[in-house]
């Protein structure tokens, strides 16, 4: 009688195998759709290339910090994937009369010419990076007909304001 209490009914192996196959098919479809969306997004931003190149004579001391990425202007979560612009990295920011240069670790430097810069501001968030207060310097610029926002967070917040003032000077000189 005790042995009868511990008997298990036979397992339904066919049902388990079909369920596992179904889960794998759904997972494969999700991966396929994500890959397709990624390729479509990269192709949509391919017209941005080639990115401008140049150097900057530092008007203020360069700042170390985090390159938060580049997004479509006004859409702080819509990253731009062409040219590695979406990749977050440790970086050094240089500002001067020629524009802005962001030297990114493990990636090509990003040069934003003064003629392309349309606006600069301090913001609380950019490219899925949110900080308290106005901790991210966001530079709005144009490239090949696209309006872009590039974000940089300096290790020391006061550096963001210093670079913002210098970029505003560049914008004023450009419009004068």
Short mmCIF file of N, CA, C and O in Angstrom, two decimals, residues 50-131:
data_model
loop_
_atom_site.label_atom_id
_atom_site.label_comp_id
_atom_site.label_asym_id
_atom_site.label_seq_id
_atom_site.Cartn_x
_atom_site.Cartn_y
_atom_site.Cartn_z
N UNK A 50 30.24 59.91 -44.64
CA UNK A 50 31.29 59.89 -43.61
C UNK A 50 31.10 61.04 -42.62
O UNK A 50 30.62 62.11 -42.96
N UNK A 51 31.53 60.78 -41.40
CA UNK A 51 31.46 61.80 -40.36
C UNK A 51 32.60 62.79 -40.56
O UNK A 51 33.66 62.44 -41.08
N UNK A 52 32.41 64.04 -40.15
CA UNK A 52 33.48 65.03 -40.32
C UNK A 52 34.70 64.68 -39.46
O UNK A 52 34.57 64.03 -38.42
N UNK A 53 35.85 65.11 -39.91
CA UNK A 53 37.09 64.90 -39.15
C UNK A 53 37.76 66.25 -38.95
O UNK A 53 37.55 67.19 -39.73
N UNK A 54 38.53 66.38 -37.92
CA UNK A 54 39.24 67.61 -37.65
C UNK A 54 39.83 67.61 -36.25
O UNK A 54 39.72 66.63 -35.51
N UNK A 55 40.47 68.72 -35.93
CA UNK A 55 41.07 68.88 -34.60
C UNK A 55 40.55 70.17 -33.98
O UNK A 55 40.00 71.02 -34.67
N UNK A 56 40.77 70.30 -32.69
CA UNK A 56 40.29 71.45 -31.95
C UNK A 56 41.44 72.02 -31.12
O UNK A 56 42.17 71.28 -30.48
N UNK A 57 41.58 73.33 -31.16
CA UNK A 57 42.51 74.03 -30.28
C UNK A 57 41.73 74.33 -29.00
O UNK A 57 40.76 75.10 -29.03
N UNK A 58 42.13 73.72 -27.91
CA UNK A 58 41.37 73.84 -26.66
C UNK A 58 41.29 75.29 -26.20
O UNK A 58 42.31 75.94 -25.97
N UNK A 59 40.07 75.81 -26.06
CA UNK A 59 39.85 77.14 -25.50
C UNK A 59 39.73 77.04 -23.98
O UNK A 59 40.04 77.99 -23.27
N UNK A 60 39.27 75.90 -23.50
CA UNK A 60 39.21 75.60 -22.07
C UNK A 60 39.84 74.23 -21.88
O UNK A 60 40.03 73.47 -22.83
N UNK A 61 40.16 73.92 -20.65
CA UNK A 61 40.80 72.63 -20.36
C UNK A 61 39.89 71.47 -20.74
O UNK A 61 38.68 71.49 -20.48
N UNK A 62 40.47 70.44 -21.37
CA UNK A 62 39.70 69.25 -21.76
C UNK A 62 39.16 68.56 -20.52
O UNK A 62 39.74 68.64 -19.44
N UNK A 63 38.03 67.87 -20.68
CA UNK A 63 37.37 67.18 -19.57
C UNK A 63 37.20 65.70 -19.87
O UNK A 63 36.78 65.33 -20.96
N UNK A 64 37.50 64.88 -18.88
CA UNK A 64 37.24 63.45 -18.98
C UNK A 64 35.81 63.19 -18.54
O UNK A 64 35.26 63.92 -17.71
N UNK A 65 35.21 62.15 -19.09
CA UNK A 65 33.84 61.82 -18.71
C UNK A 65 33.30 60.67 -19.51
O UNK A 65 34.04 59.78 -19.94
N UNK A 66 32.00 60.69 -19.76
CA UNK A 66 31.30 59.62 -20.46
C UNK A 66 30.61 60.17 -21.69
O UNK A 66 29.81 61.12 -21.60
N UNK A 67 30.94 59.59 -22.84
CA UNK A 67 30.20 59.90 -24.07
C UNK A 67 28.92 59.07 -23.99
O UNK A 67 28.95 57.85 -24.00
N UNK A 68 27.77 59.75 -23.89
CA UNK A 68 26.49 59.06 -23.70
C UNK A 68 25.90 58.54 -25.00
O UNK A 68 25.02 57.69 -24.98
N UNK A 69 26.35 59.06 -26.13
CA UNK A 69 25.83 58.61 -27.41
C UNK A 69 25.23 59.75 -28.19
O UNK A 69 25.14 60.88 -27.72
N UNK A 70 24.81 59.44 -29.41
CA UNK A 70 24.18 60.41 -30.28
C UNK A 70 22.80 59.90 -30.65
O UNK A 70 22.63 58.72 -30.97
N UNK A 71 21.82 60.81 -30.60
CA UNK A 71 20.44 60.45 -30.91
C UNK A 71 19.89 61.41 -31.96
O UNK A 71 20.51 62.43 -32.27
N UNK A 72 18.73 61.06 -32.49
CA UNK A 72 18.03 61.98 -33.37
C UNK A 72 17.57 63.16 -32.51
O UNK A 72 17.11 62.97 -31.39
N UNK A 73 17.72 64.36 -33.02
CA UNK A 73 17.41 65.55 -32.24
C UNK A 73 15.96 65.54 -31.76
O UNK A 73 15.04 65.27 -32.52
N UNK A 74 15.80 65.82 -30.48
CA UNK A 74 14.47 65.86 -29.89
C UNK A 74 13.94 64.52 -29.44
O UNK A 74 12.91 64.44 -28.79
N UNK A 75 14.62 63.45 -29.77
CA UNK A 75 14.19 62.09 -29.37
C UNK A 75 15.33 61.46 -28.57
O UNK A 75 16.16 60.76 -29.12
N UNK A 76 15.35 61.71 -27.28
CA UNK A 76 16.49 61.38 -26.45
C UNK A 76 16.75 59.88 -26.29
O UNK A 76 17.76 59.48 -25.74
N UNK A 77 15.87 59.03 -26.81
CA UNK A 77 16.11 57.59 -26.74
C UNK A 77 16.33 56.95 -28.11
O UNK A 77 16.62 55.77 -28.19
N UNK A 78 16.21 57.71 -29.18
CA UNK A 78 16.36 57.17 -30.55
C UNK A 78 17.81 57.28 -30.98
O UNK A 78 18.22 58.22 -31.66
N UNK A 79 18.62 56.32 -30.58
CA UNK A 79 20.06 56.34 -30.88
C UNK A 79 20.33 56.26 -32.37
O UNK A 79 19.58 55.64 -33.12
N UNK A 80 21.45 56.86 -32.77
CA UNK A 80 21.92 56.80 -34.15
C UNK A 80 23.04 55.76 -34.19
O UNK A 80 24.03 55.88 -33.47
N UNK A 81 22.89 54.74 -35.04
CA UNK A 81 23.81 53.62 -35.02
C UNK A 81 24.93 53.71 -36.05
O UNK A 81 25.88 52.94 -35.99
N UNK A 82 24.85 54.62 -36.98
CA UNK A 82 25.89 54.73 -38.01
C UNK A 82 27.18 55.24 -37.39
O UNK A 82 27.19 56.08 -36.51
N UNK A 83 28.30 54.71 -37.86
CA UNK A 83 29.61 55.19 -37.43
C UNK A 83 29.92 54.99 -35.97
O UNK A 83 30.77 55.68 -35.43
N UNK A 84 29.24 54.08 -35.31
CA UNK A 84 29.51 53.83 -33.89
C UNK A 84 29.03 54.95 -32.98
O UNK A 84 29.46 55.04 -31.84
N UNK A 85 28.12 55.80 -33.46
CA UNK A 85 27.66 56.93 -32.66
C UNK A 85 26.79 56.50 -31.49
O UNK A 85 26.60 57.27 -30.55
N UNK A 86 26.25 55.30 -31.51
CA UNK A 86 25.37 54.85 -30.44
C UNK A 86 26.15 54.27 -29.26
O UNK A 86 25.61 54.13 -28.17
N UNK A 87 27.41 53.96 -29.48
CA UNK A 87 28.19 53.25 -28.46
C UNK A 87 28.63 54.19 -27.34
O UNK A 87 29.38 55.14 -27.57
N UNK A 88 28.19 53.90 -26.14
CA UNK A 88 28.60 54.66 -24.96
C UNK A 88 30.05 54.31 -24.65
O UNK A 88 30.46 53.17 -24.77
N UNK A 89 30.85 55.32 -24.24
CA UNK A 89 32.27 55.06 -23.96
C UNK A 89 32.85 56.13 -23.06
O UNK A 89 32.36 57.27 -23.02
N UNK A 90 33.91 55.77 -22.37
CA UNK A 90 34.70 56.78 -21.65
C UNK A 90 35.30 57.69 -22.71
O UNK A 90 35.68 57.23 -23.79
N UNK A 91 35.38 58.99 -22.41
CA UNK A 91 35.82 59.93 -23.44
C UNK A 91 36.44 61.17 -22.82
O UNK A 91 36.34 61.40 -21.61
N UNK A 92 37.07 61.95 -23.70
CA UNK A 92 37.61 63.25 -23.33
C UNK A 92 37.00 64.29 -24.26
O UNK A 92 37.00 64.10 -25.48
N UNK A 93 36.49 65.38 -23.69
CA UNK A 93 35.82 66.43 -24.46
C UNK A 93 36.75 67.62 -24.62
O UNK A 93 37.33 68.11 -23.65
N UNK A 94 36.90 68.08 -25.87
CA UNK A 94 37.68 69.27 -26.19
C UNK A 94 36.74 70.26 -26.87
O UNK A 94 36.00 69.88 -27.78
N UNK A 95 36.78 71.52 -26.47
CA UNK A 95 36.00 72.56 -27.14
C UNK A 95 36.93 73.70 -27.52
O UNK A 95 37.87 74.02 -26.80
N UNK A 96 36.64 74.29 -28.67
CA UNK A 96 37.44 75.40 -29.15
C UNK A 96 36.73 76.10 -30.28
O UNK A 96 35.60 75.76 -30.64
N UNK A 97 37.38 77.08 -30.90
CA UNK A 97 36.74 77.83 -31.97
C UNK A 97 36.41 76.99 -33.20
O UNK A 97 35.52 77.33 -33.98
N UNK A 98 37.10 75.86 -33.37
CA UNK A 98 36.84 74.99 -34.52
C UNK A 98 35.60 74.12 -34.32
O UNK A 98 35.07 73.57 -35.28
N UNK A 99 35.18 73.96 -33.06
CA UNK A 99 34.03 73.11 -32.76
C UNK A 99 34.29 72.27 -31.53
O UNK A 99 34.93 72.70 -30.57
N UNK A 100 33.82 71.04 -31.58
CA UNK A 100 33.91 70.11 -30.45
C UNK A 100 34.56 68.82 -30.93
O UNK A 100 34.24 68.31 -32.01
N UNK A 101 35.46 68.29 -30.11
CA UNK A 101 36.09 67.00 -30.40
C UNK A 101 35.89 66.11 -29.19
O UNK A 101 36.23 66.49 -28.07
N UNK A 102 35.33 64.93 -29.43
CA UNK A 102 35.14 63.95 -28.36
C UNK A 102 36.00 62.74 -28.70
O UNK A 102 35.73 62.03 -29.67
N UNK A 103 37.05 62.54 -27.93
CA UNK A 103 37.94 61.39 -28.12
C UNK A 103 37.38 60.24 -27.30
O UNK A 103 37.44 60.25 -26.07
N UNK A 104 36.84 59.24 -27.99
CA UNK A 104 36.19 58.11 -27.33
C UNK A 104 37.13 56.92 -27.23
O UNK A 104 37.86 56.62 -28.17
N UNK A 105 37.13 56.25 -26.08
CA UNK A 105 37.94 55.05 -25.91
C UNK A 105 37.41 53.95 -26.83
O UNK A 105 36.20 53.76 -26.95
N UNK A 106 38.31 53.23 -27.46
CA UNK A 106 37.99 52.08 -28.32
C UNK A 106 37.08 52.45 -29.49
O UNK A 106 36.31 51.63 -29.97
N UNK A 107 37.15 53.69 -29.94
CA UNK A 107 36.35 54.13 -31.08
C UNK A 107 37.01 55.35 -31.70
O UNK A 107 37.87 55.99 -31.09
N UNK A 108 36.61 55.68 -32.91
CA UNK A 108 37.15 56.86 -33.58
C UNK A 108 36.67 58.12 -32.87
O UNK A 108 35.57 58.16 -32.33
N UNK A 109 37.49 59.17 -32.88
CA UNK A 109 37.04 60.42 -32.28
C UNK A 109 35.88 61.01 -33.08
O UNK A 109 35.75 60.79 -34.28
N UNK A 110 35.03 61.75 -32.39
CA UNK A 110 33.89 62.41 -33.02
C UNK A 110 34.17 63.90 -33.05
O UNK A 110 34.32 64.53 -32.00
N UNK A 111 34.26 64.46 -34.25
CA UNK A 111 34.49 65.89 -34.43
C UNK A 111 33.19 66.53 -34.89
O UNK A 111 32.58 66.08 -35.86
N UNK A 112 32.77 67.57 -34.19
CA UNK A 112 31.58 68.33 -34.57
C UNK A 112 32.06 69.73 -34.95
O UNK A 112 32.46 70.50 -34.07
N UNK A 113 32.05 70.06 -36.24
CA UNK A 113 32.54 71.38 -36.65
C UNK A 113 31.64 72.50 -36.12
O UNK A 113 30.44 72.33 -35.95
N UNK A 114 32.25 73.65 -35.88
CA UNK A 114 31.51 74.80 -35.35
C UNK A 114 30.35 75.18 -36.27
O UNK A 114 29.28 75.55 -35.79
N UNK A 115 30.54 75.05 -37.57
CA UNK A 115 29.48 75.42 -38.52
C UNK A 115 28.26 74.52 -38.40
O UNK A 115 27.15 74.92 -38.76
N UNK A 116 28.44 73.32 -37.88
CA UNK A 116 27.33 72.36 -37.79
C UNK A 116 26.55 72.49 -36.49
O UNK A 116 25.42 72.02 -36.38
N UNK A 117 27.13 73.12 -35.47
CA UNK A 117 26.49 73.22 -34.15
C UNK A 117 25.37 74.26 -34.21
O UNK A 117 25.57 75.38 -34.65
N UNK A 118 24.18 73.86 -33.76
CA UNK A 118 23.04 74.77 -33.75
C UNK A 118 22.60 75.16 -32.34
O UNK A 118 21.99 76.20 -32.15
N UNK A 119 22.91 74.32 -31.36
CA UNK A 119 22.44 74.57 -30.00
C UNK A 119 23.25 73.73 -29.03
O UNK A 119 23.80 72.69 -29.40
N UNK A 120 23.30 74.16 -27.77
CA UNK A 120 23.90 73.37 -26.70
C UNK A 120 23.12 73.65 -25.42
O UNK A 120 22.62 74.77 -25.23
N UNK A 121 23.01 72.64 -24.58
CA UNK A 121 22.25 72.80 -23.34
C UNK A 121 22.69 71.76 -22.32
O UNK A 121 23.33 70.76 -22.68
N UNK A 122 22.33 71.98 -21.07
CA UNK A 122 22.51 70.99 -20.03
C UNK A 122 21.18 70.32 -19.81
O UNK A 122 20.14 70.98 -19.75
N UNK A 123 21.18 68.98 -19.72
CA UNK A 123 19.93 68.24 -19.60
C UNK A 123 20.08 67.14 -18.55
O UNK A 123 21.20 66.78 -18.17
N UNK A 124 18.96 66.60 -18.12
CA UNK A 124 18.97 65.54 -17.10
C UNK A 124 19.12 64.16 -17.69
O UNK A 124 19.49 63.22 -16.99
N UNK A 125 18.85 64.00 -18.99
CA UNK A 125 18.93 62.68 -19.58
C UNK A 125 19.26 62.74 -21.05
O UNK A 125 18.95 63.71 -21.75
N UNK A 126 19.91 61.66 -21.52
CA UNK A 126 20.24 61.56 -22.94
C UNK A 126 20.61 60.11 -23.24
O UNK A 126 21.38 59.50 -22.50
N UNK A 127 20.08 59.59 -24.35
CA UNK A 127 20.42 58.25 -24.84
C UNK A 127 20.30 57.19 -23.74
O UNK A 127 21.22 56.42 -23.51
N UNK A 128 19.16 57.17 -23.07
CA UNK A 128 18.88 56.22 -22.00
C UNK A 128 19.80 56.36 -20.80
O UNK A 128 19.93 55.44 -20.01
N UNK A 129 20.46 57.48 -20.68
CA UNK A 129 21.29 57.78 -19.50
C UNK A 129 20.62 58.93 -18.78
O UNK A 129 20.45 60.02 -19.34
N UNK A 130 20.20 58.70 -17.55
CA UNK A 130 19.51 59.72 -16.77
C UNK A 130 20.33 60.01 -15.52
O UNK A 130 20.75 59.10 -14.83
N UNK A 131 20.55 61.30 -15.27
CA UNK A 131 21.27 61.73 -14.08
C UNK A 131 20.44 62.80 -13.39
O UNK A 131 19.59 63.42 -13.99
#
